[in-house]
Short mmCIF file of C-alpha atoms in Angstrom, two decimals:
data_model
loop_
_atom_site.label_atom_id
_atom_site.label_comp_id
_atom_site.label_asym_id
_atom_site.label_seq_id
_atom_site.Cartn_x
_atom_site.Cartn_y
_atom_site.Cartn_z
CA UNK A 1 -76.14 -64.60 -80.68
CA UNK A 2 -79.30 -65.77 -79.78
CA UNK A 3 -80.54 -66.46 -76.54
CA UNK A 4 -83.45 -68.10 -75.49
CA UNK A 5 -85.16 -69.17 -72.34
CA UNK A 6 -86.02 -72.67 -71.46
CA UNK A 7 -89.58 -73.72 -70.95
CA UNK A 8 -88.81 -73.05 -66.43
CA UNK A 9 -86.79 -69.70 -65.31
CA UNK A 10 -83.45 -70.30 -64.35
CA UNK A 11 -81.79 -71.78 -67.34
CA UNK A 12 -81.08 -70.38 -71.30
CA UNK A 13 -80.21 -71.68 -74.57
CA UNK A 14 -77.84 -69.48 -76.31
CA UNK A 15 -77.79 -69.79 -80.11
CA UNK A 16 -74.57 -68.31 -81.72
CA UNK A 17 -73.56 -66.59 -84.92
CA UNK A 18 -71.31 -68.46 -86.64
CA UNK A 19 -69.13 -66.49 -89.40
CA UNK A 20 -67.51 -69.81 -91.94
CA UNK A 21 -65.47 -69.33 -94.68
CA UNK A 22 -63.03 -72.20 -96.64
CA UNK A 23 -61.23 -71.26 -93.57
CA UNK A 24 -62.50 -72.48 -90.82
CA UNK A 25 -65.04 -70.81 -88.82
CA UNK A 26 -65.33 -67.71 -86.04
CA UNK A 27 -68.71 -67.32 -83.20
CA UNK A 28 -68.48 -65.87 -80.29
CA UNK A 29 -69.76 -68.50 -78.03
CA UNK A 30 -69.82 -66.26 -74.74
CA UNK A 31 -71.00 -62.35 -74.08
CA UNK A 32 -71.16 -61.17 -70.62
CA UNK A 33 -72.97 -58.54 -71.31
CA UNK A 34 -75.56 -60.30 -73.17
CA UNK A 35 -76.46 -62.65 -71.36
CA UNK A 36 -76.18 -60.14 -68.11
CA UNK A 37 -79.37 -58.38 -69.88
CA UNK A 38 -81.30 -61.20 -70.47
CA UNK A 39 -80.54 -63.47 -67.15
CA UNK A 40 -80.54 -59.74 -64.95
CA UNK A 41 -77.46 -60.20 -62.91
CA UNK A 42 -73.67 -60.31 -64.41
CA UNK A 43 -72.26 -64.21 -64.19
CA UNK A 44 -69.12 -64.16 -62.11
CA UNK A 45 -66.32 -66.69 -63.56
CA UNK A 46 -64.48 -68.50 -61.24
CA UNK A 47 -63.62 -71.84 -62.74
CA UNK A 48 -63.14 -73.39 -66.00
CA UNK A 49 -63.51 -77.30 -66.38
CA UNK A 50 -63.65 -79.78 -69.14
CA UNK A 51 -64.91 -83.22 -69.28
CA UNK A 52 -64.74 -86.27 -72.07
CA UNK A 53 -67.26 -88.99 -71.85
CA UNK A 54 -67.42 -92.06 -73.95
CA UNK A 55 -70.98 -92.45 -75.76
CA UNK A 56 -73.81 -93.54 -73.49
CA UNK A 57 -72.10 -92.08 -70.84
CA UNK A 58 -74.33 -90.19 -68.57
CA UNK A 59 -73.01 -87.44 -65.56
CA UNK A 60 -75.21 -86.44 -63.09
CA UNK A 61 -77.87 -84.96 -62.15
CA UNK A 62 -75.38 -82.25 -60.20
CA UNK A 63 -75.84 -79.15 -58.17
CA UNK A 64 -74.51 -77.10 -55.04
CA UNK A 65 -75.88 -75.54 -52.13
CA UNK A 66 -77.27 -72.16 -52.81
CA UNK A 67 -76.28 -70.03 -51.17
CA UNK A 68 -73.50 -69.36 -53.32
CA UNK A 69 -74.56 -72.12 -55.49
CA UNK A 70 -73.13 -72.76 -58.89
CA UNK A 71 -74.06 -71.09 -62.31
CA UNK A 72 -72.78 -72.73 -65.16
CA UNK A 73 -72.19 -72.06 -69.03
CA UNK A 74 -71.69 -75.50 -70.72
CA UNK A 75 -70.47 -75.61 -74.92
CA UNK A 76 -70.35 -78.80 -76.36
CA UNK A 77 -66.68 -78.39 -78.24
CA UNK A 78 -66.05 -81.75 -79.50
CA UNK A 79 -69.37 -84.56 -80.39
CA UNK A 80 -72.34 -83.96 -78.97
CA UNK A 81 -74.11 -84.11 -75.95
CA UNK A 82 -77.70 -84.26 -74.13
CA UNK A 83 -77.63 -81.84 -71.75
CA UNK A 84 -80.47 -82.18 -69.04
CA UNK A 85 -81.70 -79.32 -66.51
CA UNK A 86 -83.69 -80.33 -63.68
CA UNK A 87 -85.43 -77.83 -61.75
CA UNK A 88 -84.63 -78.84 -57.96
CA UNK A 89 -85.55 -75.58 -56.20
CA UNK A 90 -88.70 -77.09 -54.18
CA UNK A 91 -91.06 -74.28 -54.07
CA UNK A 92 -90.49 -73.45 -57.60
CA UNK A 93 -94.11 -73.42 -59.66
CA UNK A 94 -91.81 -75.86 -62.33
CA UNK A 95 -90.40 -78.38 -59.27
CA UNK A 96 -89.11 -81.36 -60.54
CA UNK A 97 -89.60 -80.59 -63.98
CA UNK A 98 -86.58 -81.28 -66.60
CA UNK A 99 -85.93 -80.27 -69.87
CA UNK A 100 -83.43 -81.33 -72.50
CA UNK A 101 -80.94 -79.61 -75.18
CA UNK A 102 -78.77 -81.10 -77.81
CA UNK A 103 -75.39 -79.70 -78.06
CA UNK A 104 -72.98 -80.50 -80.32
CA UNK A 105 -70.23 -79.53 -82.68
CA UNK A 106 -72.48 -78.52 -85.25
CA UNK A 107 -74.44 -75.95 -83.61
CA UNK A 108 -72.24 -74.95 -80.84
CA UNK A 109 -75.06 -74.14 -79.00
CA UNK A 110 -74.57 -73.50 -74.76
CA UNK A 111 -76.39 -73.20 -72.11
CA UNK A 112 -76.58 -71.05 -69.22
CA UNK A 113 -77.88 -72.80 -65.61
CA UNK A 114 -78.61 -70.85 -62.75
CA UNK A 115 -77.83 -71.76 -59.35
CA UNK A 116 -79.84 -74.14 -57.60
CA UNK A 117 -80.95 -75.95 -61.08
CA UNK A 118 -80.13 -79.77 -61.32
CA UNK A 119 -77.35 -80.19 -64.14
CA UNK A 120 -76.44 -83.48 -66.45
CA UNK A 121 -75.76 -85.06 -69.56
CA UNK A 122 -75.54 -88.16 -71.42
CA UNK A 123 -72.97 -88.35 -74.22
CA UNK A 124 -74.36 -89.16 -78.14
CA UNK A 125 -70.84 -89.55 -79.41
CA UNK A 126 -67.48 -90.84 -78.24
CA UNK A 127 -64.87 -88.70 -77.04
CA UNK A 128 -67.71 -85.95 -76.47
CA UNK A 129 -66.33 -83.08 -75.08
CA UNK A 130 -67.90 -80.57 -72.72
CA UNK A 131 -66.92 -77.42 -71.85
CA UNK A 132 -67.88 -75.21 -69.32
CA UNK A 133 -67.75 -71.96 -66.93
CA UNK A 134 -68.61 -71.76 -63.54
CA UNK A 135 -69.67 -69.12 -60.94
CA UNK A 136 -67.84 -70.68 -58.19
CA UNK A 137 -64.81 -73.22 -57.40
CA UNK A 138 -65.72 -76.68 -56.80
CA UNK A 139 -66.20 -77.37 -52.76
CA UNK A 140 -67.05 -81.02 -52.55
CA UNK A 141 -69.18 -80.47 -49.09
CA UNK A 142 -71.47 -78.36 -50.71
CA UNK A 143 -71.79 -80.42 -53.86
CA UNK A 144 -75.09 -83.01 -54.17
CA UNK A 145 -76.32 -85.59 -56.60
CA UNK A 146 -79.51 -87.31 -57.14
CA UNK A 147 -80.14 -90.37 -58.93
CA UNK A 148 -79.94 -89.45 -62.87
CA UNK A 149 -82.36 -92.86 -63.55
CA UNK A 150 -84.71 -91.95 -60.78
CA UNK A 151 -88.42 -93.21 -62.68
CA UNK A 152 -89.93 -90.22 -60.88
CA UNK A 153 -88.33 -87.52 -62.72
CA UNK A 154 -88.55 -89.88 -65.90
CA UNK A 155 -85.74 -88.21 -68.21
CA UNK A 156 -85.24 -89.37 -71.42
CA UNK A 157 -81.17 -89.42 -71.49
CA UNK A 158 -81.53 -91.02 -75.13
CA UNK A 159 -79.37 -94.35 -74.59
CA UNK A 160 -80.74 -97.73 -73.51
CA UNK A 161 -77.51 -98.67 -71.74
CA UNK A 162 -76.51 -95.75 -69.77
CA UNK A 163 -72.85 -95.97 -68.29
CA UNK A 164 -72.61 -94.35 -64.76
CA UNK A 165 -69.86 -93.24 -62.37
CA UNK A 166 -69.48 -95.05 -59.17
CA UNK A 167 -70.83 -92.13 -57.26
CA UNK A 168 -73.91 -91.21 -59.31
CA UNK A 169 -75.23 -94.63 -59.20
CA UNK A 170 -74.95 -94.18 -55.23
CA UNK A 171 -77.16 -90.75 -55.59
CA UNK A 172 -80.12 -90.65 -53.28
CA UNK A 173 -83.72 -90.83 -55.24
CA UNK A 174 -85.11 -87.23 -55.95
CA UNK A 175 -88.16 -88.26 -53.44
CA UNK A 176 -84.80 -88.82 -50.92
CA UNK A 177 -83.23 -85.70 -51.16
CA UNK A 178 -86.74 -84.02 -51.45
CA UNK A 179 -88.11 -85.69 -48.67
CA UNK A 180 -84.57 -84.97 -46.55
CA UNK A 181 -84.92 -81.41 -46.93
CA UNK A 182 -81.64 -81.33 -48.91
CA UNK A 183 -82.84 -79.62 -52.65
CA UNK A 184 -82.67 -75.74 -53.10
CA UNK A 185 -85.53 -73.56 -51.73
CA UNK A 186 -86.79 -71.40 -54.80
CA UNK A 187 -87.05 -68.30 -52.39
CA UNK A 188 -83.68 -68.72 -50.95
CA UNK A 189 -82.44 -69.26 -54.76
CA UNK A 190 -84.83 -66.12 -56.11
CA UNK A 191 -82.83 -63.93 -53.35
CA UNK A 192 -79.74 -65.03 -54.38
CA UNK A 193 -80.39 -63.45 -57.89
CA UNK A 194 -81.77 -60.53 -56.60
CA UNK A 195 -78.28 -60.37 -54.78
CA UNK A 196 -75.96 -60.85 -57.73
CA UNK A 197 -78.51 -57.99 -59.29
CA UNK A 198 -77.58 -55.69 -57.00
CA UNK A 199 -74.02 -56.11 -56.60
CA UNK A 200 -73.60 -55.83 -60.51
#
């Protein structure tokens, strides 16, 4: 397993080993303890959730309140996926930058997202399936969205007709929920790390 940071802190690519034979095929597409010494704090599971989009369909951009915030660990298991990372922690020497990482069933590639990172995807295939751990249950109060076709974060999602949910096509602009005081502070988030460090 490989595992490799993205181009802002707070989120990874992981890269695994896949063993094939006429078989089938074995990878280990999760290691606690690996990704605990790269990331420097263990990730605590709490929640386990699956989603199937139809292609074009795009989810997001997501995140939750830090503190606790949500860490996630998403695996493409069934098409493939773009999977977008925003960082939304406003103080944060990256703010409002994004980057993008193809996962599919080919690869099996995942990705690891820190708390207070902006989370989302647009699906490349039908019946794409993603699949993904969390650091904490889902508490709708402390869960936000912001506008995944805001022109101010300009992300490339890949599609030219995007299909939304109800609810993310109601998100607030990024300027919005910058401007409203409601994005992650990178010092609050940078404690928070330091915290799950220590407790480990």
């Amino acid at each position: 397993m490989n595992i490799r940071p993205l181009s802002f802190h707070g989120a990874w690519e992981i890269t695994p080993q896949q063993h094939g034979d006429p078989r089938g095929l074995f990878l280990e597409w999760y290691r606690f303890d690996r990704l605990e010494a790269e990331v420097g704090h263990p990730m605590r599971l709490a929640q386990a959730n699956m989603s199937v989009s139809s292609k074009d369909v795009v989810r997001g951009i997501h995140f939750a309140d830090v503190p606790a915030g949500q860490a996630k660990y998403v695996t493409c298991v069934r098409g493939a996926v773009l999977d977008v990372v925003v960082d939304l922690r406003v103080g944060s020497p990256t703010f409002g930058r994004w980057e993008g990482v193809r996962l599919d069933d080919v690869d099996r590639k995942a990705l690891y997202i820190a708390e207070g990172m902006g989370h989302g995807f647009c699906a490349l295939s039908d019946d794409a399936t993603l699949s993904y751990l969390v650091s904490d249950v889902f508490r709708p109060d402390k869960e936000h969205g912001v506008h995944p076709l805001d022109p101010e974060l300009g992300i490339d999602w890949q599609t030219a007709a995007p299909q939304l949910s109800a609810r993310d096509a109601a998100a607030p602009s990024f300027a919005e929920m910058r401007d409203g005081g409601r994005l992650p502070d990178f010092d609050v988030c940078q404690a928070r790390y330091k915290e799950l460090g220590a407790g480990a």
